[in-house]
Coordinates of C-alpha atoms and ligand atoms in Angstrom, one line a residue:
M38 CA -10.8 -37.9 37.7
K39 CA -10.4 -39.9 34.8
I40 CA -7.4 -38.3 33.2
F41 CA -6.0 -39.0 30.1
D42 CA -2.2 -38.2 29.5
H43 CA -2.4 -39.5 26.0
L44 CA -4.5 -38.1 22.6
D45 CA -4.9 -40.9 21.5
K46 CA -6.1 -43.0 24.3
I47 CA -9.3 -40.8 24.1
R48 CA -11.4 -43.8 22.2
E49 CA -14.5 -42.4 21.9
P50 CA -16.2 -39.3 21.9
F51 CA -17.2 -37.5 25.7
K52 CA -21.4 -37.8 26.4
N53 CA -22.6 -34.3 26.0
A54 CA -19.0 -32.7 26.5
V55 CA -18.0 -29.0 28.7
I56 CA -14.2 -28.0 28.4
T57 CA -12.5 -25.8 29.4
I58 CA -8.9 -25.1 29.2
G59 CA -5.9 -23.7 29.9
N60 CA -2.9 -23.6 31.8
F61 CA -3.7 -22.9 34.9
D62 CA -1.2 -22.7 36.8
G63 CA -2.2 -22.6 40.3
V64 CA -6.0 -23.3 39.9
H65 CA -7.0 -20.6 41.7
I66 CA -9.8 -19.4 42.8
G67 CA -10.8 -17.4 39.1
H68 CA -9.2 -21.0 37.9
Q69 CA -12.2 -22.9 40.4
A70 CA -14.7 -20.7 38.6
L71 CA -14.2 -21.6 35.7
F72 CA -14.6 -25.5 36.5
H73 CA -17.3 -24.1 38.0
E74 CA -19.3 -23.9 35.1
V75 CA -18.7 -26.1 33.5
I76 CA -20.0 -28.7 36.0
E77 CA -22.9 -26.4 36.1
K78 CA -23.1 -26.5 32.7
A79 CA -22.4 -30.4 31.9
E80 CA -24.8 -30.9 35.1
A81 CA -27.7 -29.4 32.9
I82 CA -27.0 -31.3 30.0
D83 CA -26.8 -34.3 31.2
G84 CA -22.8 -34.0 30.1
T85 CA -19.2 -34.8 30.9
S86 CA -17.4 -32.3 32.6
I87 CA -13.6 -31.4 31.2
A88 CA -10.9 -29.6 31.6
M89 CA -8.4 -29.8 29.1
T90 CA -4.4 -28.6 30.5
F91 CA -0.9 -29.0 29.2
E92 CA 2.6 -31.2 30.1
P93 CA 5.3 -29.9 30.2
H94 CA 3.1 -26.3 30.8
P95 CA 3.7 -24.5 27.2
I96 CA 6.6 -22.0 27.9
R97 CA 8.8 -24.2 29.4
V98 CA 8.9 -25.4 25.3
L99 CA 8.1 -22.5 23.8
K100 CA 10.1 -20.1 26.1
Q101 CA 14.3 -19.9 24.6
N102 CA 15.9 -19.1 28.2
G103 CA 14.2 -19.9 30.6
H104 CA 10.5 -19.9 31.9
P105 CA 8.9 -18.1 35.2
P106 CA 8.7 -21.5 38.1
L107 CA 5.2 -22.8 38.7
I108 CA 3.1 -22.0 41.6
T109 CA 1.3 -25.9 40.8
L110 CA 3.3 -28.4 39.5
Y111 CA 1.4 -31.2 37.9
E112 CA 1.2 -33.6 40.3
Q113 CA -0.4 -30.8 43.1
K114 CA -2.5 -29.1 40.0
A115 CA -4.4 -32.4 38.8
E116 CA -5.4 -33.0 42.4
L117 CA -6.8 -29.6 42.8
I118 CA -9.1 -29.7 39.8
E119 CA -9.9 -33.0 40.7
R120 CA -10.5 -31.4 43.9
T121 CA -13.0 -29.2 42.4
G122 CA -15.3 -32.3 40.5
I123 CA -14.2 -31.9 36.9
D124 CA -14.7 -35.6 35.8
V125 CA -12.3 -35.8 33.0
L126 CA -8.7 -34.5 32.8
I127 CA -6.7 -34.2 29.5
C128 CA -3.2 -33.7 30.4
V129 CA -1.9 -33.0 26.4
P130 CA 1.5 -34.0 26.2
F131 CA 2.8 -30.7 25.1
N132 CA 5.7 -30.1 22.3
K133 CA 6.6 -28.3 19.6
A134 CA 4.4 -31.0 17.4
F135 CA 1.1 -30.0 19.0
A136 CA 2.2 -26.1 18.5
S137 CA 1.9 -25.7 15.3
M138 CA -1.2 -27.3 15.2
S139 CA -4.0 -24.3 13.8
A140 CA -6.5 -23.2 15.6
H141 CA -9.3 -24.8 13.1
Q142 CA -7.4 -28.4 13.3
F143 CA -7.6 -27.8 16.9
I144 CA -11.3 -27.1 17.3
T145 CA -12.5 -29.6 14.5
D146 CA -10.0 -32.6 14.6
L147 CA -9.1 -32.7 18.7
L148 CA -12.2 -30.6 20.6
V149 CA -15.4 -31.5 18.4
K150 CA -14.7 -34.5 16.8
R151 CA -12.1 -36.8 18.9
I152 CA -13.0 -35.0 22.4
G153 CA -17.5 -34.3 20.8
M154 CA -17.8 -31.2 22.6
K155 CA -20.9 -29.5 23.5
A156 CA -20.2 -26.4 24.8
I157 CA -16.6 -24.5 26.3
V158 CA -16.3 -22.5 29.1
V159 CA -13.4 -19.8 28.6
G160 CA -12.0 -17.4 30.0
K161 CA -12.7 -13.3 28.2
D162 CA -8.7 -12.9 27.4
Y163 CA -9.1 -16.6 26.1
S164 CA -6.7 -17.0 23.1
F165 CA -5.6 -20.2 21.6
G166 CA -3.4 -22.7 18.9
K167 CA -0.5 -21.6 17.2
N168 CA 1.1 -17.6 18.7
R169 CA -2.6 -17.0 19.7
E170 CA -4.6 -17.2 16.3
G171 CA -8.3 -18.4 17.7
T172 CA -10.3 -15.8 19.8
I173 CA -13.4 -15.8 20.9
D174 CA -15.3 -14.6 18.6
M175 CA -13.1 -17.1 15.9
M176 CA -14.4 -20.0 18.7
K177 CA -18.5 -18.5 18.0
S178 CA -17.6 -17.9 13.8
Y179 CA -17.0 -22.0 14.2
A180 CA -20.2 -22.8 17.0
P181 CA -23.3 -23.0 14.8
D182 CA -21.6 -25.5 11.6
Y183 CA -19.5 -27.5 15.0
G184 CA -22.7 -27.8 17.8
F185 CA -21.6 -26.2 20.2
E186 CA -21.7 -23.7 22.4
V187 CA -19.3 -20.9 23.6
I188 CA -19.5 -19.6 26.8
V189 CA -17.4 -17.1 28.3
A190 CA -17.4 -16.7 31.9
N191 CA -17.1 -13.5 33.8
W192 CA -14.6 -12.7 36.5
I193 CA -14.3 -13.0 38.8
K194 CA -14.4 -10.8 41.9
T195 CA -10.7 -10.3 43.7
P196 CA -11.1 -10.5 46.9
L197 CA -11.9 -7.6 49.2
G198 CA -9.0 -5.8 50.0
S199 CA -6.8 -7.2 47.4
A200 CA -5.5 -5.3 44.3
G201 CA -5.7 -6.2 40.1
R202 CA -7.8 -8.8 39.2
I203 CA -6.5 -13.1 39.8
S204 CA -3.5 -13.5 38.1
S205 CA -1.5 -16.9 37.8
T206 CA 1.6 -14.0 37.2
R207 CA -0.2 -11.9 40.5
I208 CA 0.3 -14.8 42.5
R209 CA 4.0 -15.2 41.6
E210 CA 4.3 -11.5 42.1
L211 CA 3.3 -12.7 45.7
V212 CA 4.9 -15.3 46.5
I213 CA 8.1 -14.2 45.6
D214 CA 7.2 -10.3 47.3
G215 CA 6.5 -12.9 50.9
Q216 CA 3.3 -11.9 50.5
M217 CA 1.4 -14.9 51.9
T218 CA -1.7 -13.7 53.2
E219 CA -1.8 -11.6 49.3
A220 CA -1.5 -15.2 47.6
E221 CA -3.6 -16.7 50.1
K222 CA -7.1 -15.1 49.4
M223 CA -6.1 -15.6 45.2
L224 CA -5.3 -19.5 45.4
G225 CA -7.9 -20.1 47.8
R226 CA -5.7 -22.2 50.0
N227 CA -2.2 -21.5 51.7
Y228 CA 0.9 -21.6 48.7
Q229 CA 2.2 -25.4 48.5
I230 CA 5.9 -26.6 48.3
R231 CA 6.8 -30.6 47.7
G232 CA 9.8 -31.5 48.1
R233 CA 11.3 -34.6 49.3
V234 CA 13.9 -34.6 52.5
V235 CA 17.2 -34.2 51.9
T236 CA 20.1 -34.8 54.1
G237 CA 21.1 -31.0 54.8
R238 CA 25.2 -29.8 56.6
D239 CA 23.8 -31.9 59.5
R240 CA 24.5 -28.6 62.5
G241 CA 20.7 -27.8 63.2
G242 CA 19.9 -30.4 65.7
K243 CA 23.5 -30.6 66.9
L244 CA 25.2 -27.8 67.1
L245 CA 21.1 -25.6 67.7
G246 CA 20.2 -28.0 68.7
I247 CA 17.2 -27.3 66.1
P248 CA 16.7 -29.7 64.3
T249 CA 15.5 -29.4 60.2
A250 CA 14.0 -31.0 57.5
N251 CA 15.5 -29.5 54.4
I252 CA 14.5 -29.8 51.4
N253 CA 15.3 -29.3 47.5
L254 CA 13.4 -27.7 45.2
H255 CA 12.8 -28.5 41.1
D256 CA 10.2 -25.9 38.8
E257 CA 8.8 -25.0 41.6
L258 CA 8.1 -21.4 42.4
C259 CA 10.2 -20.5 45.9
P260 CA 8.9 -17.9 48.1
K261 CA 11.6 -14.2 49.0
T262 CA 14.4 -15.4 51.6
G263 CA 13.0 -15.0 54.9
I264 CA 11.4 -16.6 58.2
Y265 CA 8.4 -18.1 57.4
A266 CA 5.0 -20.1 60.0
V267 CA 4.1 -23.3 58.0
T268 CA 2.3 -26.5 58.4
V269 CA 3.6 -29.4 57.3
E270 CA 1.6 -33.0 56.1
I271 CA 4.3 -35.5 55.6
E272 CA 1.6 -38.9 53.7
D273 CA -1.7 -38.4 56.4
R274 CA -0.6 -36.1 59.2
Q275 CA -0.2 -32.6 60.0
Y276 CA 2.0 -30.5 61.4
N277 CA 2.9 -27.1 62.4
G278 CA 6.5 -25.7 62.2
V279 CA 8.9 -22.6 61.4
A280 CA 10.4 -22.6 57.6
N281 CA 14.0 -20.9 57.3
I282 CA 14.4 -20.2 53.0
G283 CA 17.8 -18.5 52.2
Y284 CA 21.9 -18.5 53.0
S285 CA 22.5 -18.9 56.7
P286 CA 23.8 -15.7 56.1
T287 CA 25.6 -16.4 60.8
F288 CA 27.7 -18.8 59.2
E289 CA 30.1 -19.2 56.4
D290 CA 28.7 -21.6 53.6
H291 CA 25.7 -19.6 52.1
E292 CA 24.7 -22.9 50.8
F293 CA 21.1 -21.8 49.3
T294 CA 18.5 -24.0 51.8
V295 CA 14.9 -24.6 51.9
E296 CA 14.2 -26.7 55.3
V297 CA 11.8 -26.6 58.2
H298 CA 11.7 -27.3 62.4
I299 CA 8.7 -28.7 63.1
L300 CA 7.1 -28.1 66.3
D301 CA 7.4 -31.4 68.8
F302 CA 8.3 -33.4 66.5
N303 CA 11.9 -35.5 66.1
A304 CA 11.0 -38.8 64.2
N305 CA 13.5 -39.1 60.7
I306 CA 12.0 -38.5 57.6
Y307 CA 14.2 -38.6 56.1
G308 CA 13.5 -39.2 52.2
E309 CA 10.2 -39.0 52.8
K310 CA 8.5 -36.8 50.7
I311 CA 6.4 -33.9 52.4
R312 CA 4.2 -30.3 51.5
V313 CA 4.8 -27.3 53.6
N314 CA 2.1 -25.1 53.5
F315 CA 3.0 -21.0 54.0
I316 CA 0.8 -19.8 56.4
K317 CA 2.3 -16.1 57.3
R318 CA 6.2 -15.1 56.4
I319 CA 7.3 -13.8 60.1
R320 CA 10.2 -12.1 59.1
D321 CA 14.2 -11.2 57.3
E322 CA 16.7 -13.8 57.8
I323 CA 19.8 -12.4 60.4
K324 CA 23.2 -13.0 60.3
F325 CA 23.9 -13.2 63.6
S326 CA 27.0 -12.3 65.7
N327 CA 26.6 -15.8 67.7
I328 CA 25.2 -19.6 68.1
S329 CA 23.2 -17.9 70.6
E330 CA 21.9 -15.1 69.3
L331 CA 20.6 -16.7 66.8
I332 CA 19.1 -20.0 68.9
E333 CA 17.5 -17.3 70.5
Q334 CA 15.6 -16.0 68.2
I335 CA 14.8 -19.2 66.4
K336 CA 13.0 -20.0 69.7
M337 CA 11.4 -16.2 69.7
D338 CA 10.3 -17.1 65.6
I339 CA 8.2 -20.3 67.8
A340 CA 7.4 -18.8 70.5
A341 CA 5.8 -16.2 67.2
A342 CA 4.3 -19.3 65.1
R343 CA 2.7 -20.9 67.9
E344 CA 1.0 -17.2 69.0
I345 CA 0.5 -17.6 65.2
F346 CA -1.2 -20.9 65.3
S347 CA -3.1 -20.4 68.3
K348 CA -5.2 -18.1 66.4
Ligands
RBF582 N1 20.5 -18.7 60.1 C1 20.8 -17.2 60.1 O1 21.8 -17.3 59.1 N2 20.0 -16.5 60.0 C2 18.4 -16.4 60.7 O2 18.3 -15.8 60.7 C3 18.3 -17.3 60.8 N3 16.4 -18.4 60.9 C4 16.3 -19.1 61.3 C5 14.8 -19.3 61.7 C6 14.7 -20.7 61.6 C7 13.3 -20.7 62.4 C8 15.0 -21.0 61.4 C9 15.0 -22.8 61.2 C10 16.6 -21.7 60.5 C11 16.7 -20.5 60.7 N4 18.5 -19.9 60.7 C12 19.0 -18.9 60.0 C13 19.2 -21.2 60.1 C14 19.7 -22.1 61.0 O3 21.1 -21.0 60.7 C15 20.1 -23.5 60.1 O4 18.7 -24.1 60.2 C16 21.1 -23.9 60.7 O5 22.5 -23.3 60.8 C17 21.3 -25.7 60.0 O6 21.3 -25.6 58.3
MG583 MG1 18.0 -29.2 58.4

């Protein structure tokens, strides 16, 4: 996949460009279906499949008071889009100037002239441009004169047993609620966080005999506090683990941490970038009256996780 991180880097229109446009936070199965329609159409017209997204996420630029944490930061989003088989990712640096572009200019100058759009794939609720004034009908009204086709994709069916339609908002709610199995169905993969291993309180290994790798999260969505069965990716290897997210209420410092104990592992990984995939929530955090009870419980968590992984 070729990535264009600035519009000026697009020197000439792409051959028979088929495009879809969105924030694609989460690259969930609904987004993936759009990408597959783009790829299919591109194949049919011997064209180029293109995804256009924005960085930073527009809500970060346009919202005055904070914004929801993201399911996928840019690096992971680009990786996931690449995995779908899309030829080109156009990542528009988003700022207020770009946001003020009219829907007309967006279609004619950017999509048609610069990119060479021959077809656009949109979801049923698609709107775009300044104040979301661009609609599917507007897009369709330009199509004959500017020589492109508008393909409105149907919603894909919600996975078995889950309610409502698939959306980034719904997935955020599920993750915040610790419903990782439900989130997994809509993402088409496990929810993942990434971070560098930082120095913790140096208590897990020394005091409890259960060392943990602590990671700092930035803009990423954090699952509900509690204990989880996870897998951990370090460079090209994957391990099983148990994660604890929360305040370790047994202790007095009440510091929020995201930490993972990696099973059957004892290398020093300070400073390394790791990825943690959430498989299943095991329980809430508990305030224990003494450390040996905490250790006993963590040993049971490890056994519970091993049971989950053996399935
Ligand atoms: N700390 C608590 O105070 N209560 C808990 O229920 C708790 N559960 C944990 C479960 C696992 C699997 C792990 C790895 C840690 C847990 N901790 C808990 C955090 C523990 O206190 C922490 O790792 C050490 O204090 C090191 O900072
Ligand atoms: Mg630790």
